[in-house]
CSV table of C-alpha atoms and ligand atoms in Angstrom, one decimal:
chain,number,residue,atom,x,y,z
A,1,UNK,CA,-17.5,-18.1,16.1
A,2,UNK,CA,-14.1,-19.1,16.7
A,3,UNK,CA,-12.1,-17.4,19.8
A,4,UNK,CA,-9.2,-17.3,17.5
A,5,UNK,CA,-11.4,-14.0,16.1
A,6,UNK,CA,-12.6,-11.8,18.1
A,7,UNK,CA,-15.5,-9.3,17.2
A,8,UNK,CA,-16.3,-6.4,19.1
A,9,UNK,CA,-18.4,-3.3,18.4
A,10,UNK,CA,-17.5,0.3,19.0
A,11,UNK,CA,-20.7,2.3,18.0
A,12,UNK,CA,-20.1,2.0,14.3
A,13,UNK,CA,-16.7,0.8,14.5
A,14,UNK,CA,-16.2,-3.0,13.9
A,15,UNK,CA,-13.5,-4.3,15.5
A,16,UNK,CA,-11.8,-7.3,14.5
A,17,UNK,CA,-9.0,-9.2,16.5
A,18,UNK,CA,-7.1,-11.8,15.2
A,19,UNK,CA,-6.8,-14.1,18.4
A,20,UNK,CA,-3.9,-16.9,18.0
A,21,UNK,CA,-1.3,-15.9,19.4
A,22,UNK,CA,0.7,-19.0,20.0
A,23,UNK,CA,1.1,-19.0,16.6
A,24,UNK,CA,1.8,-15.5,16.3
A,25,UNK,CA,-2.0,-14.6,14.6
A,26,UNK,CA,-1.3,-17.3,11.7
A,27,UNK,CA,-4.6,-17.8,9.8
A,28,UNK,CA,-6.4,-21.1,9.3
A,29,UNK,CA,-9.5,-21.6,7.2
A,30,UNK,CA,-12.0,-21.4,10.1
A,31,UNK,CA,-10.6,-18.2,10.5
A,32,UNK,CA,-10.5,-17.3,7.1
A,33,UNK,CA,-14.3,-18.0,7.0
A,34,UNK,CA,-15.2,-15.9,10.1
A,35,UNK,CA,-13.3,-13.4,8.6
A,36,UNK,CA,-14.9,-13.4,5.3
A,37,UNK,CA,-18.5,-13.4,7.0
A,38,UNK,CA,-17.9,-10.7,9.5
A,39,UNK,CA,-16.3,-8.3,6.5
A,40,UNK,CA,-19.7,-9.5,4.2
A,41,UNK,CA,-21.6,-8.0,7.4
A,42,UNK,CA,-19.9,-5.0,7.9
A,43,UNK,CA,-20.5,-4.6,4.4
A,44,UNK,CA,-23.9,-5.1,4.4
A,45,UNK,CA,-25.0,-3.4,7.4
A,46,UNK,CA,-25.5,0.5,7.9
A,47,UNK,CA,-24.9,1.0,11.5
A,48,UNK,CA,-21.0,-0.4,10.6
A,49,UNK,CA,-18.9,2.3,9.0
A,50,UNK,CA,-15.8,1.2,9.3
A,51,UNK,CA,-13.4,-1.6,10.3
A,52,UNK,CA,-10.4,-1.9,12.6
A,53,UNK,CA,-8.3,-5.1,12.0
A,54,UNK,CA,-5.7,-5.7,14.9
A,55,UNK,CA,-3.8,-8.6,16.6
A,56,UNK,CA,-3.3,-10.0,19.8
A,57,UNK,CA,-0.5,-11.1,21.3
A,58,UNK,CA,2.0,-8.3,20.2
A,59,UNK,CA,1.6,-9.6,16.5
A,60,UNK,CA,-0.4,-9.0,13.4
A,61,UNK,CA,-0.3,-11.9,12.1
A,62,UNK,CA,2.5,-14.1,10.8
A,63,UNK,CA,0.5,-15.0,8.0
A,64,UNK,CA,-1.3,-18.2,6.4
A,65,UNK,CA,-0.8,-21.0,8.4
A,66,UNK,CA,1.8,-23.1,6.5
A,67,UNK,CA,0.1,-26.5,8.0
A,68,UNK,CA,-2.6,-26.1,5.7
A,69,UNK,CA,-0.4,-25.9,2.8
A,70,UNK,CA,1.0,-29.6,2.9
A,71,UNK,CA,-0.1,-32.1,0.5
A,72,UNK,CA,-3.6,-30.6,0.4
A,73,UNK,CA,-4.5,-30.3,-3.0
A,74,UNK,CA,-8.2,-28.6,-2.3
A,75,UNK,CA,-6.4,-25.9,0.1
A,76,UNK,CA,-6.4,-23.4,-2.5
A,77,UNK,CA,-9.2,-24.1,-4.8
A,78,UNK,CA,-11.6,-20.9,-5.7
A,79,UNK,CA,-13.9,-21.4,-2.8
A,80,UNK,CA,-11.9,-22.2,0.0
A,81,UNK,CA,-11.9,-19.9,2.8
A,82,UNK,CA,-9.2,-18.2,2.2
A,83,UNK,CA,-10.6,-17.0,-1.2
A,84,UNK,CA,-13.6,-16.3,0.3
A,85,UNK,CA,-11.5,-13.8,2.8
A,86,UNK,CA,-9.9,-12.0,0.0
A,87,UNK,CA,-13.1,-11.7,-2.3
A,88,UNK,CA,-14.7,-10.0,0.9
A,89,UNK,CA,-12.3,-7.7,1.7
A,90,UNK,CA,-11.8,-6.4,-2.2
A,91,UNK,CA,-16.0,-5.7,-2.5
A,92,UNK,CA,-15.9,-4.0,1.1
A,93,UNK,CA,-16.9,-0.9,0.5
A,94,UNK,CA,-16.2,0.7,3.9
A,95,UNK,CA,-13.3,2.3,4.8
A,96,UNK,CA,-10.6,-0.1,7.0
A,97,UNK,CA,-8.2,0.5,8.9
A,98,UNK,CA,-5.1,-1.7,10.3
A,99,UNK,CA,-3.6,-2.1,13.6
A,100,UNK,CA,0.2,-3.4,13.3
A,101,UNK,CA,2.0,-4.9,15.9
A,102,UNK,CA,4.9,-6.9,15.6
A,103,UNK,CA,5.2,-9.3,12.7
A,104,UNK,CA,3.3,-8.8,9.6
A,105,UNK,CA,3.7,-11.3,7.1
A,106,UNK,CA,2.6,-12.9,4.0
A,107,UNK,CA,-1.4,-12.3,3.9
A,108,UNK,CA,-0.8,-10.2,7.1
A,109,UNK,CA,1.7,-8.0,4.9
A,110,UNK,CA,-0.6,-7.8,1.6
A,111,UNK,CA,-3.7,-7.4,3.5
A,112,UNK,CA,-2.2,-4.0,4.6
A,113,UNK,CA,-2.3,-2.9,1.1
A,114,UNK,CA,-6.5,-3.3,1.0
A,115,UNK,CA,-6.3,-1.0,3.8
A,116,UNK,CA,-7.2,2.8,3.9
A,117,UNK,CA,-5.0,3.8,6.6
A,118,UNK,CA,-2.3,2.0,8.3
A,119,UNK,CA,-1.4,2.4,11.6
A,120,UNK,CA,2.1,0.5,12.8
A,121,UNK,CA,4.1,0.5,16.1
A,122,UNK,CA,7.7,1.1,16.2
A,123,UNK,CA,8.2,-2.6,16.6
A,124,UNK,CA,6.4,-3.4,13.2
A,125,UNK,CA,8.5,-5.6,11.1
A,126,UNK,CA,6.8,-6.6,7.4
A,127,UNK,CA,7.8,-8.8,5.3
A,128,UNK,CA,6.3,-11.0,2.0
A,129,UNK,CA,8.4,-14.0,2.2
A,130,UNK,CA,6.3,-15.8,-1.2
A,131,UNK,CA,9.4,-16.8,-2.6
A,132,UNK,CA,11.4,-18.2,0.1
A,133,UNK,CA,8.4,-20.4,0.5
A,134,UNK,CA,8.4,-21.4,-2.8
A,135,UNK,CA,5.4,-19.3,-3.8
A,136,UNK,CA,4.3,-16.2,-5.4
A,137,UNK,CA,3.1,-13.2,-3.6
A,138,UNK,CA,-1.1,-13.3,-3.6
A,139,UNK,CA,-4.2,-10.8,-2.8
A,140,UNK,CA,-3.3,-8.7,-6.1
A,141,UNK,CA,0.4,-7.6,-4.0
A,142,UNK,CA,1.9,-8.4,-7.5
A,143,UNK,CA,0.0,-5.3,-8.4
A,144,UNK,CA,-1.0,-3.2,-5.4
A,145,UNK,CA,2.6,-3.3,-3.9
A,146,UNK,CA,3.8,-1.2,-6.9
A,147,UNK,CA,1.5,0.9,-6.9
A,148,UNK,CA,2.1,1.9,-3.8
A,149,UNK,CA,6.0,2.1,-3.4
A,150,UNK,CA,7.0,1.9,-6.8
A,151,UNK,CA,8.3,-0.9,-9.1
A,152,UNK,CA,11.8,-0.7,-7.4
A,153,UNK,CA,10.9,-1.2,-4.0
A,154,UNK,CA,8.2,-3.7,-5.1
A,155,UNK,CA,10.5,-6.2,-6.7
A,156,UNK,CA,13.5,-5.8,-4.3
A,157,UNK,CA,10.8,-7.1,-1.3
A,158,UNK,CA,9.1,-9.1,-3.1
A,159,UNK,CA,12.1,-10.9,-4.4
A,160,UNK,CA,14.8,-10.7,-1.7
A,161,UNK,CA,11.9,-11.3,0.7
A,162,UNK,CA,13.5,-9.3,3.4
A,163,UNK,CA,12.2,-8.1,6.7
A,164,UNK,CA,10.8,-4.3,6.7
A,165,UNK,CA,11.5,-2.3,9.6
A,166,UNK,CA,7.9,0.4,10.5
A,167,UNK,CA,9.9,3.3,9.2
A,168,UNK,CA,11.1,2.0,5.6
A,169,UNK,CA,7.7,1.0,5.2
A,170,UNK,CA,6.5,4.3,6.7
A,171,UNK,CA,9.0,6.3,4.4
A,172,UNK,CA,7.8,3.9,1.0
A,173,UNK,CA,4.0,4.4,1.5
A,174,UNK,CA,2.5,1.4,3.1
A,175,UNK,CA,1.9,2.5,6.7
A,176,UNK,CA,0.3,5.9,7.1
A,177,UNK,CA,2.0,6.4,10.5
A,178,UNK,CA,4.5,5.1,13.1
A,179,UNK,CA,3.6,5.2,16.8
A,180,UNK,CA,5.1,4.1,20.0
A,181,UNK,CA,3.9,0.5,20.8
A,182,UNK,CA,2.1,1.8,23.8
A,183,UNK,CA,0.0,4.0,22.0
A,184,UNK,CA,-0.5,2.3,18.6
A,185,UNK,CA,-4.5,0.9,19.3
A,186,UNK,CA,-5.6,4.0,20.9
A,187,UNK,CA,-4.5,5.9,17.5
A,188,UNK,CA,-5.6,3.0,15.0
A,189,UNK,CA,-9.0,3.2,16.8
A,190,UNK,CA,-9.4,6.9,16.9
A,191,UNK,CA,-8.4,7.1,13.1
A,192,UNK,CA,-11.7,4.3,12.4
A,193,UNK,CA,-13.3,6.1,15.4
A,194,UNK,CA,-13.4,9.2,12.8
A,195,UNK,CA,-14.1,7.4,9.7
A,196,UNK,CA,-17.3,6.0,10.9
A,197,UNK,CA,-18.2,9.5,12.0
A,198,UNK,CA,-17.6,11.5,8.2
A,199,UNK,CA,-20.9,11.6,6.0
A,200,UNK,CA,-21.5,7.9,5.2
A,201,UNK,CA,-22.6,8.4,1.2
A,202,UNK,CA,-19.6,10.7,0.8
A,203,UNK,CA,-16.8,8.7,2.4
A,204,UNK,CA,-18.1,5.5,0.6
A,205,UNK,CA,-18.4,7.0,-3.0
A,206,UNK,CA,-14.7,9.0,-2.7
A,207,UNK,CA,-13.6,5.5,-1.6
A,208,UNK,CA,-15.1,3.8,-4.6
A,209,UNK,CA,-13.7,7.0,-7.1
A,210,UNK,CA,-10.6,5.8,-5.5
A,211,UNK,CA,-10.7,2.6,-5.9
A,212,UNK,CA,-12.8,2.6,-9.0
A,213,UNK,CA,-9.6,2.9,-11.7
A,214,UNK,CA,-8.2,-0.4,-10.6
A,215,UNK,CA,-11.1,-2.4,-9.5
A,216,UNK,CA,-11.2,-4.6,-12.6
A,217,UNK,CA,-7.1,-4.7,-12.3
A,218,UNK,CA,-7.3,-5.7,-9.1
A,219,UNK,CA,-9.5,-8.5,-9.4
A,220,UNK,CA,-7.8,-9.6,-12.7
A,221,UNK,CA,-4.3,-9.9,-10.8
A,222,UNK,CA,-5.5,-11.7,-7.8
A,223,UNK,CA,-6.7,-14.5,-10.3
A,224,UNK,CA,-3.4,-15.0,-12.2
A,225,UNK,CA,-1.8,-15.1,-9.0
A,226,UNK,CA,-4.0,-18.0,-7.8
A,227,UNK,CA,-3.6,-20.0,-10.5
A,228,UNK,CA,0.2,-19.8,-10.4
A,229,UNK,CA,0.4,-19.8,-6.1
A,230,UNK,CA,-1.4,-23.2,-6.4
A,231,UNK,CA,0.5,-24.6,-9.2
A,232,UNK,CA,3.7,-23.5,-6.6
A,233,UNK,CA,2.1,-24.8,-3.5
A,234,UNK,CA,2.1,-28.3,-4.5
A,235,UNK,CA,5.5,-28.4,-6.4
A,236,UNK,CA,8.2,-30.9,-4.5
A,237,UNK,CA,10.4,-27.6,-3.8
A,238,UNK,CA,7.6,-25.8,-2.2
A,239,UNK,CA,6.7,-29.3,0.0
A,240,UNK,CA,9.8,-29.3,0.7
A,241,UNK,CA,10.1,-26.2,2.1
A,242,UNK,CA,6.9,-26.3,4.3
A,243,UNK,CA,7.7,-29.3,6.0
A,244,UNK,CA,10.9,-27.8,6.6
A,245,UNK,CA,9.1,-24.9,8.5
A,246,UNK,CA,7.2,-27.2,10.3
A,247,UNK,CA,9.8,-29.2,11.3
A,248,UNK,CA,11.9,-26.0,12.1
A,249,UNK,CA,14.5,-27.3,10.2
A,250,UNK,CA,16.7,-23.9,8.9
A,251,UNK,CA,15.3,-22.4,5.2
A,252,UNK,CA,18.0,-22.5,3.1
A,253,UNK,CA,17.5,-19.2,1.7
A,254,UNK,CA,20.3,-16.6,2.0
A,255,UNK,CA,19.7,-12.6,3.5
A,256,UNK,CA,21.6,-10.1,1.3
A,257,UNK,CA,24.5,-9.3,3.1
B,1,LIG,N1,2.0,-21.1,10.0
B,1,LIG,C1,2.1,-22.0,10.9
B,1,LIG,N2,2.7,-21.9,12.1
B,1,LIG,C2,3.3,-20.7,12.4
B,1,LIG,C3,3.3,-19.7,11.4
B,1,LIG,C4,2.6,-19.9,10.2
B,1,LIG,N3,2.6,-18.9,9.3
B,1,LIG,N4,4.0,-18.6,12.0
B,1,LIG,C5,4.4,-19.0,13.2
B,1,LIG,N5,4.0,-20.3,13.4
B,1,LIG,C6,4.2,-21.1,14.6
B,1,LIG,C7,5.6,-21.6,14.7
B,1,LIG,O1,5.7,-22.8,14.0
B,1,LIG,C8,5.7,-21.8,16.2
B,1,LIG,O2,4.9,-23.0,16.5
B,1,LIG,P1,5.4,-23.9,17.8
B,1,LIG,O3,5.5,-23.0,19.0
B,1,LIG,O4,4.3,-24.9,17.9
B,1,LIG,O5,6.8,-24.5,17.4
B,1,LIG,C9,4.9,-20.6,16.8
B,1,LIG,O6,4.0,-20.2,15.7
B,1,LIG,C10,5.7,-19.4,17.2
B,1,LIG,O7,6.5,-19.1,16.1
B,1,LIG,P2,8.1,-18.8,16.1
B,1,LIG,O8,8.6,-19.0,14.7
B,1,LIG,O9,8.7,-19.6,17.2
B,1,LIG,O10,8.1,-17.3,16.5
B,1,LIG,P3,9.3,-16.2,16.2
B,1,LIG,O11,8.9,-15.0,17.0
B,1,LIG,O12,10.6,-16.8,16.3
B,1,LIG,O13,9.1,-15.9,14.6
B,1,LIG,C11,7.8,-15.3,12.7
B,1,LIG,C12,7.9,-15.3,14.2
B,1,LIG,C13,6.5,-14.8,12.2
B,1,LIG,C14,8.9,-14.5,12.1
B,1,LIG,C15,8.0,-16.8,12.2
B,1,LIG,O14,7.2,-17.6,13.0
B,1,LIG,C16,7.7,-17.0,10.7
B,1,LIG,O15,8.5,-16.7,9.9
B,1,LIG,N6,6.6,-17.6,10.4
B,1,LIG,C17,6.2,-17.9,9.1
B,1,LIG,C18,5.6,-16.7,8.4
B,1,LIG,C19,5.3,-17.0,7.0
B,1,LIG,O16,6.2,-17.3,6.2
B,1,LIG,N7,4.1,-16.8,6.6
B,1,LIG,C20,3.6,-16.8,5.3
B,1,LIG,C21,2.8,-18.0,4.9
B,1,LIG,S1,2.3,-17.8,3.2
């Protein structure tokens, strides 16, 4: 296992830590397959009844990191890791729960939306900056996000790609609650705490009722969306772009005034 995941048990809470903080929790495909493993597991096993995602560092996680991205034609490709990751977290059929901290971007922002409860400190800040990159938004977001805070809201941060402050996203549906910093993991984990405590055949067939109706949606979405983010991901203007980021060279991409 890689220290840049951390897995810790808390009677039949699994908690996972996203551990790089230098890099402000940005994933890479080790940790994309530790990830997909430890949610097949908690999936599989009956003494885990629920997950607690969280980061380290005072972060979520700033997303995929854009390294892998550049000139790598296989980094996207059905098996990687990555897709591994997603197709994990969609069959989960326990109930998870997420930590926020900080920055939550990219697949730390859509990730959210595979949650059952979101828990975000006052310092959260979201954002699903696809098309700055020179992407499109992935893990079904193109779907889920609307269904969550409406078509409006949807397009205008998925297009604009601006930064969400905890309480728009609080007010549009994506985070459950809003809690000061300091007490932000004691309340994510007592929320999973209590999860993992409700009747175990009830909580996971209401979650599948729930979930049921746009399963096959779900699934269908996050493969359109793969085809055309890998199509993007190698186009000049994305390259361009990412090595931009990496060289820390300024975006190019104008904030609504
Ligand atoms: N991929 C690769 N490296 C990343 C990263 C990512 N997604 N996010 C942050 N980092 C790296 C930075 O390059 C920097 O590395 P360095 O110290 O070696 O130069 C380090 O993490 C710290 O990031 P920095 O940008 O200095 O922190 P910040 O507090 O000023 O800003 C963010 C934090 C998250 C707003 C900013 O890093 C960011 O926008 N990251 C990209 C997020 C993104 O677009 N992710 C989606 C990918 S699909």
């Amino acid at each position: 296992m890689t220290a840049d995941v951390l897995l810790h048990r808390d009677d039949g809470v699994l908690i996972v830590t996203i551990n790089r903080p230098a890099k402000k929790n940005a994933f890479t495909a080790q940790m994309y397959s530790v990830l997909a493993a430890a949610i097949a597991e908690a999936d599989r096993r009956d003494d885990i009844r629920a997950v607690l995602l969280q980061g380290e560092g005072g972060n979520f996680s700033s997303g995929n990191d854009i390294g892998m991205f550049v000139n790598d034609k296989a980094a996207e490709h059905k098996e990687s890791p990555a897709t591994l990751f997603l197709r994990a977290v969609i069959a989960l059929r326990k109930p998870m729960v997420a930590c926020v901290c900080g920055h939550a971007v990219g697949i730390g922002a859509t990730l959210l939306l595979h949650c059952d409860y979101v828990v975000a400190s006052d310092d959260a800040r979201i954002r699903f900056p696809f098309v700055d990159l020179g992407l499109c938004p992935e893990f079904a977001s193109t779907l889920l996000l609307q269904q969550v805070v409406g078509r409006n809201k949807a397009t205008e941060w998925l297009l604009l790609a601006t930064t969400i402050p905890a309480a728009e996203a609080h007010r549009a549906g994506l985070i459950n609650r809003v809690m000061p910093l300091e007490t932000v993991a004691a309340e994510a984990l007592s929320i999973a705490r209590c999860l993992a405590t409700k009747p175990r055949q009830a909580l996971m067939a209401t979650r599948g009722l729930v979930r049921e109706a746009t399963e096959t949606l779900v699934r269908d979405s996050l493969q359109r969306e793969m085809v055309v983010f890998d199509t993007l991901r190698q186009s000049p203007e994305a390259q361009e772009i990412f090595r931009r980021f990496l060289q820390r060279a300024p975006l190019r991409t104008a904030a609504p005034a």
